[in-house]
Every structure is written in structure tokens, then in C-alpha cells.
Short mmCIF file of C-alpha atoms and ligand atoms in Angstrom, two decimals:
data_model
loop_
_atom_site.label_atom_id
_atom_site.label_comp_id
_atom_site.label_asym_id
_atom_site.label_seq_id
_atom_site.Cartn_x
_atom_site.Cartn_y
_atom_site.Cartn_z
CA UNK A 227 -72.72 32.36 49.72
CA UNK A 228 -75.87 31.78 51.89
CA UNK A 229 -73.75 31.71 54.64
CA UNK A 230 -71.59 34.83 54.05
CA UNK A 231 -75.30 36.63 53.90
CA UNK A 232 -76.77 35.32 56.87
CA UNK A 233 -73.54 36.36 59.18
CA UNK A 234 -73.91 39.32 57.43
CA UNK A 235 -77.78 39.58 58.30
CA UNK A 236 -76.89 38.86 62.10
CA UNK A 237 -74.60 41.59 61.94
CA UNK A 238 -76.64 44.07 60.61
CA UNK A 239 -79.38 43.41 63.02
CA UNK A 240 -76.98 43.41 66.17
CA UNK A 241 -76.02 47.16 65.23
CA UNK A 242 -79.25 48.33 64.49
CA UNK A 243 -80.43 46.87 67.70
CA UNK A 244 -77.77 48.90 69.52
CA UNK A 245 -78.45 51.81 67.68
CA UNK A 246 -82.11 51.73 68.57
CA UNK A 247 -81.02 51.02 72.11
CA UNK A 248 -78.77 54.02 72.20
CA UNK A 249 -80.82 56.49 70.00
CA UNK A 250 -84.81 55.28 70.20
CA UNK A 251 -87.60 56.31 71.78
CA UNK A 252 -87.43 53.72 74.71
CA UNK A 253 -83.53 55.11 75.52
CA UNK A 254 -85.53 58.87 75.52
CA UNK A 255 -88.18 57.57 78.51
CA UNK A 256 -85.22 55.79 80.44
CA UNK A 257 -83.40 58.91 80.64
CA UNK A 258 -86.17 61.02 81.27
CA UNK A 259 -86.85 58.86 83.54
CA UNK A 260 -83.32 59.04 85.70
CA UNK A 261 -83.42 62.81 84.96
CA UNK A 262 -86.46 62.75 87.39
CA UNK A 263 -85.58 60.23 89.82
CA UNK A 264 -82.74 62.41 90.41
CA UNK A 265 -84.08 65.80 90.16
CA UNK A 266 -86.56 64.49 93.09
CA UNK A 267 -83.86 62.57 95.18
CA UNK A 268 -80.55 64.87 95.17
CA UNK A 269 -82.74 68.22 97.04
CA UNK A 270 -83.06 65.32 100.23
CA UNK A 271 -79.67 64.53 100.18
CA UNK A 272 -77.49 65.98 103.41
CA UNK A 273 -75.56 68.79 102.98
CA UNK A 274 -73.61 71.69 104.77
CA UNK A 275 -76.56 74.52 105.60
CA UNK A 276 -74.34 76.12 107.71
CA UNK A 277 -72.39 78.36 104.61
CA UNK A 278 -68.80 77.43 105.74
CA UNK A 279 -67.42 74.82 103.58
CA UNK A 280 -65.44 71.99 106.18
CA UNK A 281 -62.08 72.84 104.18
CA UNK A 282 -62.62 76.78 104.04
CA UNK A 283 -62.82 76.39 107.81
CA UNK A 284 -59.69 74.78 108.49
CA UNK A 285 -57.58 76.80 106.32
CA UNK A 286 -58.29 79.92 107.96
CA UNK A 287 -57.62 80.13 111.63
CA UNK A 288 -59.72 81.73 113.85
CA UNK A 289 -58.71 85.22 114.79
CA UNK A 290 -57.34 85.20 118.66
CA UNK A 291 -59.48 88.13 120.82
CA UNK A 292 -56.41 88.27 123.26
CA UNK A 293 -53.12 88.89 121.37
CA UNK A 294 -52.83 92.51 121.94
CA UNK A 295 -50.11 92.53 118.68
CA UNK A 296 -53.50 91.86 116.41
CA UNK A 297 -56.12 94.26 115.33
CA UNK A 298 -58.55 91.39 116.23
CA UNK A 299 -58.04 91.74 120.17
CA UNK A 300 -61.30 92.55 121.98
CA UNK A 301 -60.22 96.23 123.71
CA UNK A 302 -59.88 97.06 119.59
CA UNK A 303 -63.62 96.62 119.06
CA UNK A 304 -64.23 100.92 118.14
CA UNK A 305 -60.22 100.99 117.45
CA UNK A 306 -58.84 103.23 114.76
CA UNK A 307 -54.86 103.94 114.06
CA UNK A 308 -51.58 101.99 114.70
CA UNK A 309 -51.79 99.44 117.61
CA UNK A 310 -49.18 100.97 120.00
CA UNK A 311 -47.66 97.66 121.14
CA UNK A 312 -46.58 97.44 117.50
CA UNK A 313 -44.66 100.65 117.85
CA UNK A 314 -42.52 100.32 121.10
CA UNK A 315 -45.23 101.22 123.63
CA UNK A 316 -48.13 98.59 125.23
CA UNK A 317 -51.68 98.51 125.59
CA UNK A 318 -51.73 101.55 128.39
CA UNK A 319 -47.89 103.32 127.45
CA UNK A 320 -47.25 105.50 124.55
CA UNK A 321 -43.64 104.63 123.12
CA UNK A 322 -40.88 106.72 123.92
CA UNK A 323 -40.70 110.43 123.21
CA UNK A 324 -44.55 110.85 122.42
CA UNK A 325 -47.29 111.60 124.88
CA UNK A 326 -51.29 110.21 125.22
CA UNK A 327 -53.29 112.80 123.66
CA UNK A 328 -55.46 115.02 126.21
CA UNK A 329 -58.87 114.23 124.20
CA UNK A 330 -60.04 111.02 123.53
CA UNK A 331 -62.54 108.63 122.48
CA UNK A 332 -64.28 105.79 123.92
CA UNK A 333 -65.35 102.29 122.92
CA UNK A 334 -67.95 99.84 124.73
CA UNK A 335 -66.05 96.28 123.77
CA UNK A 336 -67.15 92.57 125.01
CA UNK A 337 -64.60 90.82 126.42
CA UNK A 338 -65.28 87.30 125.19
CA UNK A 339 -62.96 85.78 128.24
CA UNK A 340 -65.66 86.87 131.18
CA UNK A 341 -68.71 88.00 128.59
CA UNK A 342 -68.70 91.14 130.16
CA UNK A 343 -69.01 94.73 128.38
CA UNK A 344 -65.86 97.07 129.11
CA UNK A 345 -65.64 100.98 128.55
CA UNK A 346 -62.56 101.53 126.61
CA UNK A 347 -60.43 104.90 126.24
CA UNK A 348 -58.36 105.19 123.12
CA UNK A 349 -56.21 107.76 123.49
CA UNK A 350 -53.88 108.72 120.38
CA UNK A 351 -49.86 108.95 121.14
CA UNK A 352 -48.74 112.18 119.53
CA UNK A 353 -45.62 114.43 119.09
CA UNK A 354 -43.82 111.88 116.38
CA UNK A 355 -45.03 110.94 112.64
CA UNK A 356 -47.20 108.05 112.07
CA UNK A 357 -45.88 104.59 113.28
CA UNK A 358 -46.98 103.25 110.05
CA UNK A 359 -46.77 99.68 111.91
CA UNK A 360 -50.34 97.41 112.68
CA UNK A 361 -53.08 99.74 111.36
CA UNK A 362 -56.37 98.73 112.67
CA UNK A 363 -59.64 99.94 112.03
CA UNK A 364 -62.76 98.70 113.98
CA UNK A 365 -65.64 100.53 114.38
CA UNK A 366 -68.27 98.83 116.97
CA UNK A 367 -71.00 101.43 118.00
CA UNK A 368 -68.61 104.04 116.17
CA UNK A 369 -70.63 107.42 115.35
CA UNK A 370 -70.33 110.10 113.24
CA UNK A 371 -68.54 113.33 114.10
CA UNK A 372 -71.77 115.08 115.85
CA UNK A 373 -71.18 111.96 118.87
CA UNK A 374 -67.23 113.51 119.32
CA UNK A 375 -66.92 110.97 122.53
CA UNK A 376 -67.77 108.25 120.72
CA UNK A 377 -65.63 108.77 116.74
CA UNK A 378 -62.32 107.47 116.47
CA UNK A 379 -61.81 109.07 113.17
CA UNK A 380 -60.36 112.20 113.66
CA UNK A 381 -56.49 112.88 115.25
CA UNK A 382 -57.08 113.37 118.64
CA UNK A 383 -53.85 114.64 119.17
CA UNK A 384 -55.23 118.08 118.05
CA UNK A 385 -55.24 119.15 121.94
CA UNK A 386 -51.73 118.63 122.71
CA UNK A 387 -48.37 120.46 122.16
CA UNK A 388 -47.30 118.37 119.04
CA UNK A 389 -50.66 117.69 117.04
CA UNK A 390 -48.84 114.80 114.88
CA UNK A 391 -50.14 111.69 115.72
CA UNK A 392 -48.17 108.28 116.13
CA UNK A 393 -50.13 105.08 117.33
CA UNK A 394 -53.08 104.31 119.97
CA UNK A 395 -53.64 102.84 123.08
CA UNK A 396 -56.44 101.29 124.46
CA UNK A 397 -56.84 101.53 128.15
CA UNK A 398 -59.69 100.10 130.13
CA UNK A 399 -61.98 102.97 132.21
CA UNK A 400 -64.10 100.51 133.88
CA UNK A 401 -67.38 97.88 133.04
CA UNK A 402 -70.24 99.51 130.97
CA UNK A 403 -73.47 100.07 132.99
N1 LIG B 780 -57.76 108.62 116.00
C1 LIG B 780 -56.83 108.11 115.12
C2 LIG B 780 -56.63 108.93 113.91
C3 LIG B 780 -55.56 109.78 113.83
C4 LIG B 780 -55.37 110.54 112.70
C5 LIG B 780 -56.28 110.48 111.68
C6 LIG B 780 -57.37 109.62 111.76
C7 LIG B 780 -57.55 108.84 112.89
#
């Protein structure tokens, strides 16, 4: 019998040690203590400052400042309308059966390839409905309506025979002073 009671004495005392371990006041100050160790050590740990994650970057590909097909091209810097060379014309050629509108805008774009400023003339393509095809919208030292030379959102077409408006072109005018 005395021996049934003392296994069951050992027992008893080997779970309320663990409970004490687990649950007692000396369990409380470790934690505490790791809870400050690492509230003090993770702020000097290494990490990305520069607000792109490595992955984000990958998975989104830079946009290419020469493909003339992409709203992203450097001439489109004060751009606003359909890229012509999405419509059947090119950078400088309204498509067939519409004509460059008399009036235009202009934009002052860098071009990242010699890091030079260029004076660009957008000139709407009008007598046909909208090309509906590559809108782009950019608006780099864009200004309000009182600055007419320098707002790309009105139809510039307004001048010409046929007022409707189809795509723009960008065509270069010369460097900026
Ligand atoms: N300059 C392009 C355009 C045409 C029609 C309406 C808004 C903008």
C-alpha cells in the first residue's frame, strides 16, 4: 500500500512542478523577459527601406519609354487621346482618310535615351469617330484651359473641316531651351 502512495506522491509532485513551471510567477518573468529581448532586438534587424517588396518588383515589369504602341513611351509625357500607331497611322502620320488637326498642343518630354528635354506637338487626327484603340492620358506640365498651348484636354480638331476627332500623334518640334 505504502508503495502504491509513494508512486502516487511522485506523481503528484511531477505535475504540479510542471504546472508551476508553465503557469507561475517565474514562467511570467521569463516571458516578460523574451518579450523585451525581442521588442529591443527585432527594430535592428535588416530590412527592405526602400518600399518595394523584392517579389512585387519582379512581377511587374518595368514599363519600356521606347515602344511607341504603349502609353508609357517618353514623346507621351503631356499625351491625351488614342495613340495613333494603334489606329493605322505612326508617331508623325494620321491613318488613312483623317487629317492632323490645324491647332495643337505641346508637351516638354525627357527622353530618357540621351537625357535631353524635347518639345513635343500633339496634334489630334480628325474627320473619323474615335479610334477607341490605346487611350493614353499623361499629363506632365499639363495646364488648365487659360495655358491653351499647353492643355491636351480639349478636341483640337475644332479648327478643321470635320471637328470629330480620331487618335493623336506626337511629333517632335525640336529640344526645349
Ligand atoms: N486632345 C484630345 C482630346 C480629344 C477630344 C476630347 C478630349 C481630348
Amino acid at each position: 500500500m505504502s508503495l502504491i502512495l509513494d508512486w502516487f506522491d511522485r506523481l503528484s509532485e511531477r505535475r504540479m512542478r510542471r504546472v508551476a513551471q508553465s503557469h507561475g510567477r517565474r514562467s511570467l518573468v521569463g516571458r516578460l523577459g523574451v518579450a523585451l529581448v525581442g521588442g529591443a532586438v527585432l527594430p535592428m534587424l535588416p530590412f527592405d527601406r526602400s518600399g518595394q517588396f523584392g517579389s512585387a518588383q519582379a512581377a511587374t515589369p518595368k514599363p519600356d519609354p521606347n515602344n511607341p504602341e504603349k502609353c508609357e513611351y517618353w514623346r507621351y509625357c503631356a499625351f491625351d487621346g488614342y495613340l495613333c500607331t494603334c489606329c493605322g497611322g505612326s508617331l508623325t502620320q494620321c491613318p488613312p482618310g483623317t487629317e492632323a488637326s490645324k491647332v495643337s498642343w505641346v508637351g516638354t518630354c525627357l527622353n530618357p535615351n540621351d537625357n535631353r528635354h524635347y518639345l513635343v506637338s500633339y496634334n489630334d487626327c480628325c474627320g473619323k469617330s474615335a479610334c477607341g484603340q490605346c487611350i493614353c492620358n499623361n499629363n506632365e506640365r499639363e495646364r488648365p484651359g487659360y495655358r491653351l498651348g499647353v492643355h491636351n484636354d480639349i478636341n483640337w480638331c475644332m479648327a478643321n473641316t470635320s471637328p470629330m476627332f480620331h487618335c493623336t500623334t506626337s511629333v517632335i518640334v525640336g529640344l526645349a531651351s
